[in-house]
Coordinates of C-alpha atoms in Angstrom, one line a residue:
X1 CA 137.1 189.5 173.9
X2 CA 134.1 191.5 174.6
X3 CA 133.4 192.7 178.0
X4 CA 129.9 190.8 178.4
X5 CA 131.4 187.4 176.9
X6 CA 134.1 187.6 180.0
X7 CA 131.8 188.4 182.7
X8 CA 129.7 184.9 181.3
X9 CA 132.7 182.7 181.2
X10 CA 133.8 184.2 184.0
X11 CA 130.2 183.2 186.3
X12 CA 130.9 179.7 184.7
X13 CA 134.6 179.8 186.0
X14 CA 133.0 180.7 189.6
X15 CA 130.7 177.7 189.4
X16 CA 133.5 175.3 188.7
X17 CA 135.6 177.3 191.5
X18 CA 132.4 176.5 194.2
X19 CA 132.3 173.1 193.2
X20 CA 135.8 172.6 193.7
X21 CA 135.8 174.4 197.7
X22 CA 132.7 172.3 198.1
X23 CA 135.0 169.2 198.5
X24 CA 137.7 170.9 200.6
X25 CA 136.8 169.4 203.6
X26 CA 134.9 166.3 202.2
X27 CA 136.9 162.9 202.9
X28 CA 138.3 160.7 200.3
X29 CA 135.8 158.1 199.5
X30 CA 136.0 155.2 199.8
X31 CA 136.4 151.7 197.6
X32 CA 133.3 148.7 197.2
X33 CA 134.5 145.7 199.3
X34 CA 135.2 142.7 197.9
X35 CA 132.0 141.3 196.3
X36 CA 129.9 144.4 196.1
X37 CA 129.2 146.1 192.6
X38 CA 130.9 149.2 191.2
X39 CA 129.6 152.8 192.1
X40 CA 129.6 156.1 191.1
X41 CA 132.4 158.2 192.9
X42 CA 129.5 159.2 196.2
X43 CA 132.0 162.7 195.7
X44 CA 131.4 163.7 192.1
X45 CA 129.5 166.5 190.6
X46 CA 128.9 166.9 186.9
X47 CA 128.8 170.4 185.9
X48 CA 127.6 171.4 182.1
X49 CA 129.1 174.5 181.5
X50 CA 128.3 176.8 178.1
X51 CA 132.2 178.0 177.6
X52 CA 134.8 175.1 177.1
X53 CA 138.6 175.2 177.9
X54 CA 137.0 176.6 182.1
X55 CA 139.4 173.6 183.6
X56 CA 142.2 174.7 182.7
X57 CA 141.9 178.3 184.0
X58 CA 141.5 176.8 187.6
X59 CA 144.9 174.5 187.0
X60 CA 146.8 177.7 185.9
X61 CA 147.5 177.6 182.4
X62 CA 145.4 180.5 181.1
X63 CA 147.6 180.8 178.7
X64 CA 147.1 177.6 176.9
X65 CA 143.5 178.2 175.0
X66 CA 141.0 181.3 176.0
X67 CA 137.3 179.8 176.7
X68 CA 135.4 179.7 173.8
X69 CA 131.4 179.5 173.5
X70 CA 130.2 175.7 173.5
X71 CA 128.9 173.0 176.0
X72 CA 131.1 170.8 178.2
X73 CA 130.6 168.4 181.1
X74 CA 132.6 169.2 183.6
X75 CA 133.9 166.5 186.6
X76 CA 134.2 167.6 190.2
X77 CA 135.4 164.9 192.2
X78 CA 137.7 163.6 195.0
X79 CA 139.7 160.5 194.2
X80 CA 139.7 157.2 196.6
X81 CA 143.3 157.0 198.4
X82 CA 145.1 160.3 198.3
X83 CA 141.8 162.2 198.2
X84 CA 143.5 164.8 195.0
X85 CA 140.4 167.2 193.7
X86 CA 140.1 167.1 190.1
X87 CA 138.1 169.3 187.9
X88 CA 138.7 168.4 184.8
X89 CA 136.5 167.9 181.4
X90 CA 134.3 164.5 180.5
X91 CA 135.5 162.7 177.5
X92 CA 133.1 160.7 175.6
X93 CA 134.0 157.3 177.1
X94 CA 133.9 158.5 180.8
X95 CA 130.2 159.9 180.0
X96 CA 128.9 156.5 179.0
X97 CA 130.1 155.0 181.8
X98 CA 128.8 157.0 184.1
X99 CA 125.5 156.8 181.8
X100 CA 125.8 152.7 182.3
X101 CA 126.0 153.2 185.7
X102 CA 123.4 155.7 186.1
X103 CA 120.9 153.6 184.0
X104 CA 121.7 150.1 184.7
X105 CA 122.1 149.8 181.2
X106 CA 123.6 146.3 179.4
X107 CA 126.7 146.5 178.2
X108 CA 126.2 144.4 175.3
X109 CA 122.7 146.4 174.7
X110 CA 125.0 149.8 174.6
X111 CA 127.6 148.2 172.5
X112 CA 125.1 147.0 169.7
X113 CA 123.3 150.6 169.7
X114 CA 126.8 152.6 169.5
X115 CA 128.1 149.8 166.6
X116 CA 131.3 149.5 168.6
X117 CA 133.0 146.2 169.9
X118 CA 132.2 145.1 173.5
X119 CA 135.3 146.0 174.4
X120 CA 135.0 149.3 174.0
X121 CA 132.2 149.8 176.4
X122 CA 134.7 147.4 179.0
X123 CA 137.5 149.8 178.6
X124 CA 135.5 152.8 179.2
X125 CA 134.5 151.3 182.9
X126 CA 137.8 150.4 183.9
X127 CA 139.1 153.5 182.3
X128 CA 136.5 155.2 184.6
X129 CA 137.8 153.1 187.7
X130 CA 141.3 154.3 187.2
X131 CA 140.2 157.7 187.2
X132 CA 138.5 157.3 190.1
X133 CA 135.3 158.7 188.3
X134 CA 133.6 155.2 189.1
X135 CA 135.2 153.4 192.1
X136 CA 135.1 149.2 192.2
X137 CA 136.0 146.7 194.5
X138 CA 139.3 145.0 195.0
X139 CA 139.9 142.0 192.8
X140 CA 139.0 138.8 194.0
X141 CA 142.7 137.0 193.1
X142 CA 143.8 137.1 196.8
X143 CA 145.5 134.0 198.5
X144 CA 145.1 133.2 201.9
X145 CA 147.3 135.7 203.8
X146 CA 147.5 133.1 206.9
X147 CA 149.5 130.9 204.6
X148 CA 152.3 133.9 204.2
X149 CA 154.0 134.9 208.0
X150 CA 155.5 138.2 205.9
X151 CA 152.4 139.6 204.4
X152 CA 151.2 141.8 208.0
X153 CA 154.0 144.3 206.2
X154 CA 152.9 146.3 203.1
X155 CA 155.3 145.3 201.3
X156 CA 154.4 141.9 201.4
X157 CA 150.8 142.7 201.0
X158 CA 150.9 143.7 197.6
X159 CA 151.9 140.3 196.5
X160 CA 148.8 138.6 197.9
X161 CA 146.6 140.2 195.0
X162 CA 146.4 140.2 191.7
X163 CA 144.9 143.2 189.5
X164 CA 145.6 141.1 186.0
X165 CA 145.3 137.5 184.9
X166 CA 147.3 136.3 181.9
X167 CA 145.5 133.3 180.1
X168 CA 148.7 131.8 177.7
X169 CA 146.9 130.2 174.5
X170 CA 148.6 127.8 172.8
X171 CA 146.2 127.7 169.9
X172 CA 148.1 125.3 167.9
X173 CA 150.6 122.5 168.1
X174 CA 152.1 123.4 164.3
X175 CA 155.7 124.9 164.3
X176 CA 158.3 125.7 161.5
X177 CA 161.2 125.1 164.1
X178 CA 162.2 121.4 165.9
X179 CA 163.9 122.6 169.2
X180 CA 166.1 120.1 171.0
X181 CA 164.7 120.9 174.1
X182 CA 160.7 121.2 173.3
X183 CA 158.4 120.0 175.6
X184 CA 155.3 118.9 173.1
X185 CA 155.4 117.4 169.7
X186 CA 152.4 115.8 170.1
X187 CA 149.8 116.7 167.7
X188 CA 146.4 118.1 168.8
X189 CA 144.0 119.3 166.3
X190 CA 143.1 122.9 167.2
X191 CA 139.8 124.0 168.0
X192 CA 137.5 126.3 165.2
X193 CA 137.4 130.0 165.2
X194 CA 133.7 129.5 166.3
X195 CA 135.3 127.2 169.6
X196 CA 138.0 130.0 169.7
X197 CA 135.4 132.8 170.3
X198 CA 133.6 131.1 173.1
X199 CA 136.7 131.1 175.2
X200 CA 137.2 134.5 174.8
X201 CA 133.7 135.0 175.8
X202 CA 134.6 133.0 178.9
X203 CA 137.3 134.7 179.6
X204 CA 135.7 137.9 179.7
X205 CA 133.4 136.5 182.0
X206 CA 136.2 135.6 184.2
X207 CA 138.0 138.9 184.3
X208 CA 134.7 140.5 185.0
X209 CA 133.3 138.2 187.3
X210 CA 136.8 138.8 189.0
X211 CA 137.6 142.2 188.8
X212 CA 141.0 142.0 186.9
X213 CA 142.5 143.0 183.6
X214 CA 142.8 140.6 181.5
X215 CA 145.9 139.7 179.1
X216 CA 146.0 136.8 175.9
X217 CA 149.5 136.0 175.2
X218 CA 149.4 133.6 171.8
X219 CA 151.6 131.4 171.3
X220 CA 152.0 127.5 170.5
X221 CA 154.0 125.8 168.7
X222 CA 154.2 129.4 166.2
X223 CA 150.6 131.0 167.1
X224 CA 151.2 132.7 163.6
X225 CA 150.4 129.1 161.7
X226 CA 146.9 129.0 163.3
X227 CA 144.6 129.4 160.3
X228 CA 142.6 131.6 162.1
X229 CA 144.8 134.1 164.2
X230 CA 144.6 137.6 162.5
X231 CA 141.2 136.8 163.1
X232 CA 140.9 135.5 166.8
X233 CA 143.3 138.1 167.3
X234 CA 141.0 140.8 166.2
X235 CA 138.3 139.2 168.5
X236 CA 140.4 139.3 171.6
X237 CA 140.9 143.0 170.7
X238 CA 137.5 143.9 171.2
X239 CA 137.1 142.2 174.7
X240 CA 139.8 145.1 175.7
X241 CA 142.2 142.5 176.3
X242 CA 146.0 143.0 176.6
X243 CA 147.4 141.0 173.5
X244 CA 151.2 139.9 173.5
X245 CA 152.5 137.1 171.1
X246 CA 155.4 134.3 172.4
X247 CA 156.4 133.1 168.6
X248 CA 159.2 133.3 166.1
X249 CA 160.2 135.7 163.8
X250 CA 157.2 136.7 161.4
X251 CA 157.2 139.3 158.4
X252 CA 157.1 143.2 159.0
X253 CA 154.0 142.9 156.7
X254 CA 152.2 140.0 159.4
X255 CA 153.2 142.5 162.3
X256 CA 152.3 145.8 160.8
X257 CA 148.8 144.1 160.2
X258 CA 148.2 143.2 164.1
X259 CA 149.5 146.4 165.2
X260 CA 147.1 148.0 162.9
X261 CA 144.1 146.2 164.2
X262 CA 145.3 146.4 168.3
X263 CA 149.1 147.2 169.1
X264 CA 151.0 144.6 171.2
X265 CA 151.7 144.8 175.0
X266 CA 155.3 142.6 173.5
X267 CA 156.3 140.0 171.0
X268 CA 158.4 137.5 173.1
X269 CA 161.1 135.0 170.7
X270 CA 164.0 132.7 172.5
X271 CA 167.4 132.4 171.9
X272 CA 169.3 129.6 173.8
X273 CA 172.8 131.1 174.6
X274 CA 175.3 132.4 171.9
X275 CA 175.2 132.3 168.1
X276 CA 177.2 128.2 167.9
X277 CA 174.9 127.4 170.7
X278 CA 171.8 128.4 170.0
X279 CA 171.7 127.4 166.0
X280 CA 172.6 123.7 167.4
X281 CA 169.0 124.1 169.6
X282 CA 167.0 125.8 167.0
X283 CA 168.2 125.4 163.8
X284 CA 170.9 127.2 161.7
X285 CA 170.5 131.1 161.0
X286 CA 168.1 131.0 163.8
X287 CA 170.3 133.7 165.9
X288 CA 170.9 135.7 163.0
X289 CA 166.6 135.9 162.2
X290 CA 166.7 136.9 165.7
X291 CA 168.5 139.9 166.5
X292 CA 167.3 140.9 162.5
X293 CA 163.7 140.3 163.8
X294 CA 164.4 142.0 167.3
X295 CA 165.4 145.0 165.3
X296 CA 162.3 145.0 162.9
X297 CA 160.4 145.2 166.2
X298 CA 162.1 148.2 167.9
X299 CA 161.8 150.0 164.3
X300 CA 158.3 149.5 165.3
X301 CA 157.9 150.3 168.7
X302 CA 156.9 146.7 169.7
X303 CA 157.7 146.1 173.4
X304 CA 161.2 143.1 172.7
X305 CA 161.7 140.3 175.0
X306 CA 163.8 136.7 174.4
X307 CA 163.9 134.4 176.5
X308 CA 166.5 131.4 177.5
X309 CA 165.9 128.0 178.2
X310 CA 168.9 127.8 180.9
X311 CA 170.6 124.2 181.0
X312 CA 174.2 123.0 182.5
X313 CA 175.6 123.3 179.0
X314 CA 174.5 127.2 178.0
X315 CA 174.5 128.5 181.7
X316 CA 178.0 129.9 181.5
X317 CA 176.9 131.8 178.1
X318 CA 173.6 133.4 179.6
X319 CA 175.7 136.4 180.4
X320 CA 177.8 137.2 177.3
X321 CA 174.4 136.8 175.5
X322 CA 172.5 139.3 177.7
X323 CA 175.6 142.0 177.2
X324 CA 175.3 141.2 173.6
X325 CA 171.9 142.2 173.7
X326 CA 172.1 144.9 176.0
X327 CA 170.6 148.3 173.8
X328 CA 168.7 145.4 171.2
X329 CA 166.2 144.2 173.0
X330 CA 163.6 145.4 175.5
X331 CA 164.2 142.9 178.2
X332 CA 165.7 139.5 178.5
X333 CA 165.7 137.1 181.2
X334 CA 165.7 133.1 181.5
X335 CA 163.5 129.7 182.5
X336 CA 164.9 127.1 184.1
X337 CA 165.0 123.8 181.7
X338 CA 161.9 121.1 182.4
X339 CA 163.0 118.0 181.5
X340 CA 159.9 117.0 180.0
X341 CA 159.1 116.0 176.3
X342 CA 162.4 116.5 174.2
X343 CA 163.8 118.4 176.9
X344 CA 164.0 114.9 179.1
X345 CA 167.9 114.4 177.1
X346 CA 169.3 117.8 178.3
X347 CA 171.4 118.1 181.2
X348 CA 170.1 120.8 183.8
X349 CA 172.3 123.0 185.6
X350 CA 173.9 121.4 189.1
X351 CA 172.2 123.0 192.5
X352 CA 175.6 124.7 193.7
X353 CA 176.9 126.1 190.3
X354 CA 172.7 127.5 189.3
X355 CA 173.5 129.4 193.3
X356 CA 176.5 130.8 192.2
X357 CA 175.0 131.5 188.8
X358 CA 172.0 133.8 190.6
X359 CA 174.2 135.5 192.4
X360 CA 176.4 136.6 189.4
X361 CA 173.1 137.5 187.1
X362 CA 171.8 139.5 189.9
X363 CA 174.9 141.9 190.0
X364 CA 175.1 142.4 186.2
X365 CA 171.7 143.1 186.5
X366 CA 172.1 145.6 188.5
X367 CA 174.3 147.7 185.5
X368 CA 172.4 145.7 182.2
X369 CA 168.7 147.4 182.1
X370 CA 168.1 145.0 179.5
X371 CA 168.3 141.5 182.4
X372 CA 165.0 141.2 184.1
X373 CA 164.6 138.7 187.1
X374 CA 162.0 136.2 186.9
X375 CA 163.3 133.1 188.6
X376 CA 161.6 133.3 191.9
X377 CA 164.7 131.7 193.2
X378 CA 166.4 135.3 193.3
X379 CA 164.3 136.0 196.5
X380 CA 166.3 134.4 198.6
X381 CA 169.6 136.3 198.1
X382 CA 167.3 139.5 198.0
X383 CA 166.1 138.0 201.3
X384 CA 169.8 137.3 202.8
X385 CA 170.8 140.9 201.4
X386 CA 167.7 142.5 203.3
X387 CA 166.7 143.7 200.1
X388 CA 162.7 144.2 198.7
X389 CA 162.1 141.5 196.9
X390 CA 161.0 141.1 193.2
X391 CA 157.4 139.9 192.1
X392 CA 159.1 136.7 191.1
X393 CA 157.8 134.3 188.3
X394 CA 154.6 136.1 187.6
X395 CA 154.4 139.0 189.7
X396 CA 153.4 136.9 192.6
X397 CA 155.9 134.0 192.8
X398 CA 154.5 131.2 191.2
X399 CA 151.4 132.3 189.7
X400 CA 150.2 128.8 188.5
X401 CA 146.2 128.8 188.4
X402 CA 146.3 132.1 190.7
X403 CA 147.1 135.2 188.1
X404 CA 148.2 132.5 185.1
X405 CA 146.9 129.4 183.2
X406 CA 147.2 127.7 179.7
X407 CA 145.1 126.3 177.4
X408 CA 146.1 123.9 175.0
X409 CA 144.9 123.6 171.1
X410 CA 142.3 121.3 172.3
X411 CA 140.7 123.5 175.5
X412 CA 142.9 121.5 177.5
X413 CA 143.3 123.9 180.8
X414 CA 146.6 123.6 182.8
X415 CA 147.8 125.8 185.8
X416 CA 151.3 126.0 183.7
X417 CA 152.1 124.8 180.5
X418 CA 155.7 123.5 181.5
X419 CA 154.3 120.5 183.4
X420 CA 151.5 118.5 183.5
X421 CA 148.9 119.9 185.5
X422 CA 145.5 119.7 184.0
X423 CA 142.7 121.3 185.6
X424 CA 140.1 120.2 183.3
X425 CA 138.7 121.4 179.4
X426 CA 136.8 124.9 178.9
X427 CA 134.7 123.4 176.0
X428 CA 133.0 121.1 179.0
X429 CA 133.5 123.8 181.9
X430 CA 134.1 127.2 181.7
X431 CA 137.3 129.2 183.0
X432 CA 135.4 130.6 185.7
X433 CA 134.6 127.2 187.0
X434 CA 137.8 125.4 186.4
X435 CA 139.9 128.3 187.9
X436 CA 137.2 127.9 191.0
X437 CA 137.9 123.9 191.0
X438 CA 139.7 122.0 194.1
X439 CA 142.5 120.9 191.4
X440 CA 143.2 124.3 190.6
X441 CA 143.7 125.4 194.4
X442 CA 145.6 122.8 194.6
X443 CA 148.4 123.6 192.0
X444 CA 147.4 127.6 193.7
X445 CA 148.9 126.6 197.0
X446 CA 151.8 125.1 195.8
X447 CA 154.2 122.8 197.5
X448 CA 153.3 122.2 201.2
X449 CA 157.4 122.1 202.2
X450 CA 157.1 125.8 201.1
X451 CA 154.1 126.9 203.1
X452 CA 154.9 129.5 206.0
X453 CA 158.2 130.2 204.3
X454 CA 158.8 133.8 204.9
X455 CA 159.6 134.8 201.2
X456 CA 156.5 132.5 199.7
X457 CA 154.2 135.4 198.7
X458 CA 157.0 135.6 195.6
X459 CA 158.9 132.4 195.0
X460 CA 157.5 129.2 195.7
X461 CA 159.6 127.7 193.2
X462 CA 159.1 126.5 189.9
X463 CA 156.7 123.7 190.3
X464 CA 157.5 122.5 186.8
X465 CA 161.0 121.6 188.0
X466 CA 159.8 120.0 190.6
X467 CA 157.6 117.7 189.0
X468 CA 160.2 116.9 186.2
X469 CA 162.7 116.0 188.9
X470 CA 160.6 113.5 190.0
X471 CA 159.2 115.1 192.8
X472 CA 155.5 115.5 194.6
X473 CA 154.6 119.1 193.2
X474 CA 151.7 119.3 195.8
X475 CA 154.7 118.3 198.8
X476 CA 157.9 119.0 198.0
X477 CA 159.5 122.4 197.4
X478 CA 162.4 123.2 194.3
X479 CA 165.3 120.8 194.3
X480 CA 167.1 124.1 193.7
X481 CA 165.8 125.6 197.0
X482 CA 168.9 127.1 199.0
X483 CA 167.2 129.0 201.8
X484 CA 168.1 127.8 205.1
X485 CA 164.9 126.8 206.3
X486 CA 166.5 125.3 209.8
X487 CA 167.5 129.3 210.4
X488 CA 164.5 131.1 210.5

């Protein structure tokens, strides 16, 4: 390299170098509160530089590619929290947010001008947030932390707020299976692709409006059998939604297709307890298409899960199943049975045995990286072993109308689709304003037996075994309940 061309690259390298000292003793800045719009990191400088590859010279790796002659925007910044100094180079996406930012510019105005999906110009602001490029303020899915005696400790904290909210879509009724224990045979006509678009409009909104990420999981009935769903599915792709699928198996062909359009976050099917077992549930051959179909999705690298509907009669197989599947599947794990809809004739498991049962999944949990723990349940052993506890149900115990709802075929909106709790119809509200509603605080709070409980930031129950047992979901807490509330 000629003697003149280093001594340029090597000003611009000094430039970067004085930016960088600049924020030495700067402190970390700090995040929006709650309510206040995003910002621009107040500690970030943008340095355009005529040599490209400069970065990488100040983290050490000269060896990876010499500068070459050519513009690039450089970031200078100190991140929120630990306060690390990055210099590193602006990619595309991080420029227009900044640029939106800068500007005020509309997102949808910037989206039409670049031809690229809305979601694109979504993910390039949170992107920017994560960064810490762009700094925004907590999200607004917090529950009262008077109602929690545990949450003064951090660890306890970090179940009181959500940063995602899953909205699980059963866009149609329709089903190639008959399980013994289904909740909903009814049959609702499911809404138009047109009615389908809207509430994914809304619940953009509500993500926004709310500072979360946002997550469709479709299922049904078989989401699959919805007329419409490669193309609703390709419209909640460009809101920069998370997209998983709870369904049966499908065709390599019918997957290959959605991951071509937006890749899965997981496909989720069910299997009911060992081969005999489970065909008598589902249907013969149904374990077989299973662990065939489980396979078809690890050969394409979509996240596995199956779920079992746990009753008194496949409780003692839940464990042979999950080492049969151990190195199959991504994760597995279990719901307690609701003894609503078809599911009213199935026997559910008896309170001692399901204790015993927790305590026994728990340890061959603990050697099977395949078992997950989702019963919120499972916090109180944790609890009597002085052991961190789990996110329970949802992440955040039971996360009915908090970080979780449904919607039914027709707009129906419940806080959880295993029981009836209907908070009211997004074709005559919309999410925002349902989630916002008394009702839905309501089924938020939970059972009042449970408030001040010292493990209720993650359990709380299942509130759709409570209701199916006959009980007062807004009073009384899981019949299953074992924690010695007299003792604490």
């Amino acid at each position: 390299m000629a003697t003149c061309e280093k001594s340029a690259w090597k000003f611009e390298l000094r430039r970067l170098e004085e930016a960088r000292e600049e924020l030495r003793g700067v402190d970390a800045p700090s995040r929006p509160e709650q309510g206040e719009a995003h910002c621009i990191n107040p500690t970030l400088s943008l340095v355009v530089t005529g040599w490209q590859h400069l970065p990488e010279y100040l983290h050490g790796k000269e060896e990876k590619n010499v500068p070459e002659k050519g513009q690039e925007f450089v970031l200078v910044y100190k991140t929120p929290d630990e306060g690390a100094i990055r210099v590193v180079p602006a990619t595309d996406l991080q420029l227009l947010a900044l640029k939106l930012l800068t500007e005020g510019l509309d997102r949808h105005a910037v989206a039409e001008e670049a031809g690229v999906a809305i979601g694109t110009v979504d993910a390039a602001v949170e992107d920017a947030c994560l960064s810490g490029i762009l700094l925004a303020p907590p999200s607004k899915l917090v529950r009262t932390a008077s109602h929690y005696p545990e949450a003064g400790t951090a660890d306890w904290r970090r179940h009181l707020h959500s940063d995602y909210f899953t909205l699980q879509w059963h866009v149609t009724q329709a089903c190639d299976l008959h399980c013994k224990h289904c909740y909903d045979r009814s049959t609702i006509s499911p809404l138009t692709l047109e009615q389908g678009i809207t509430i994914l409009d809304q619940f953009r909104d509500f993500v926004l409006e709310q500072n979360v990420h946002g997550q469709v999981t479709f299922t049904g009935g078989n989401p699959l059998l919805y007329t419409h769903f490669e193309e609703l599915y390709k419209e909640a792709a460009d809101r920069n939604f998370n997209i998983a699928i709870l369904g049966n198996p499908t065709s390599r062909e019918v997957l290959e297709s959605l991951q071509n359009i937006h890749p899965l976050s997981f496909y989720q099917v069910s299997l009911e307890g060992l081969p005999e077992h489970n065909d008598s549930i589902r249907g013969v051959g149904h374990f077989d298409r299973i662990v065939e179909f489980i396979a078809t999705l690890d050969d394409l690298s979509i996240y596995s899960m199956v779920m079992l509907t746990l009753t008194r009669e496949n409780m003692g197989q839940v464990l042979e199943l999950a080492e049969f599947l151990r190195g199959k599947v991504d994760l597995f794990t279990f719901n307690r049975l609701s003894q609503t809809g078809e599911g009213a004739a199935l026997a559910t498991a008896e309170k001692r045995e399901y204790q015993v049962f927790l305590h026994d999944y728990l340890e061959a949990a603990k050697s099977n990286p395949t078992m997950a723990l989702k019963d919120n349940l499972i916090n109180i052993i944790k609890a009597d072993n002085q052991e961190k506890p789990f996110g329970g149900c949802t992440g955040f115990g039971c996360g009915a109308a908090f970080n979780f709802c449904s919607i039914l075929p027709n707009g129906d909106m419940h806080a959880c689709r295993k029981f009836q709790s209907p908070i009211g119809n997004v074709l005559q509200a919309t999410i925002l304003e349902l989630y916002k509603s008394k009702v839905a605080e309501q089924y938020r709070m939970g059972p009042s037996e449970c408030r001040g409980c010292k493990i209720r930031p993650v359990c709380g129950g299942c509130q759709a075994v409570i209701q199916s047992s006959g009980l007062d979901v807004g009073l009384h807490r899981d019949p299953y309940c074992f924690i010695d509330l007299e003792g604490e």
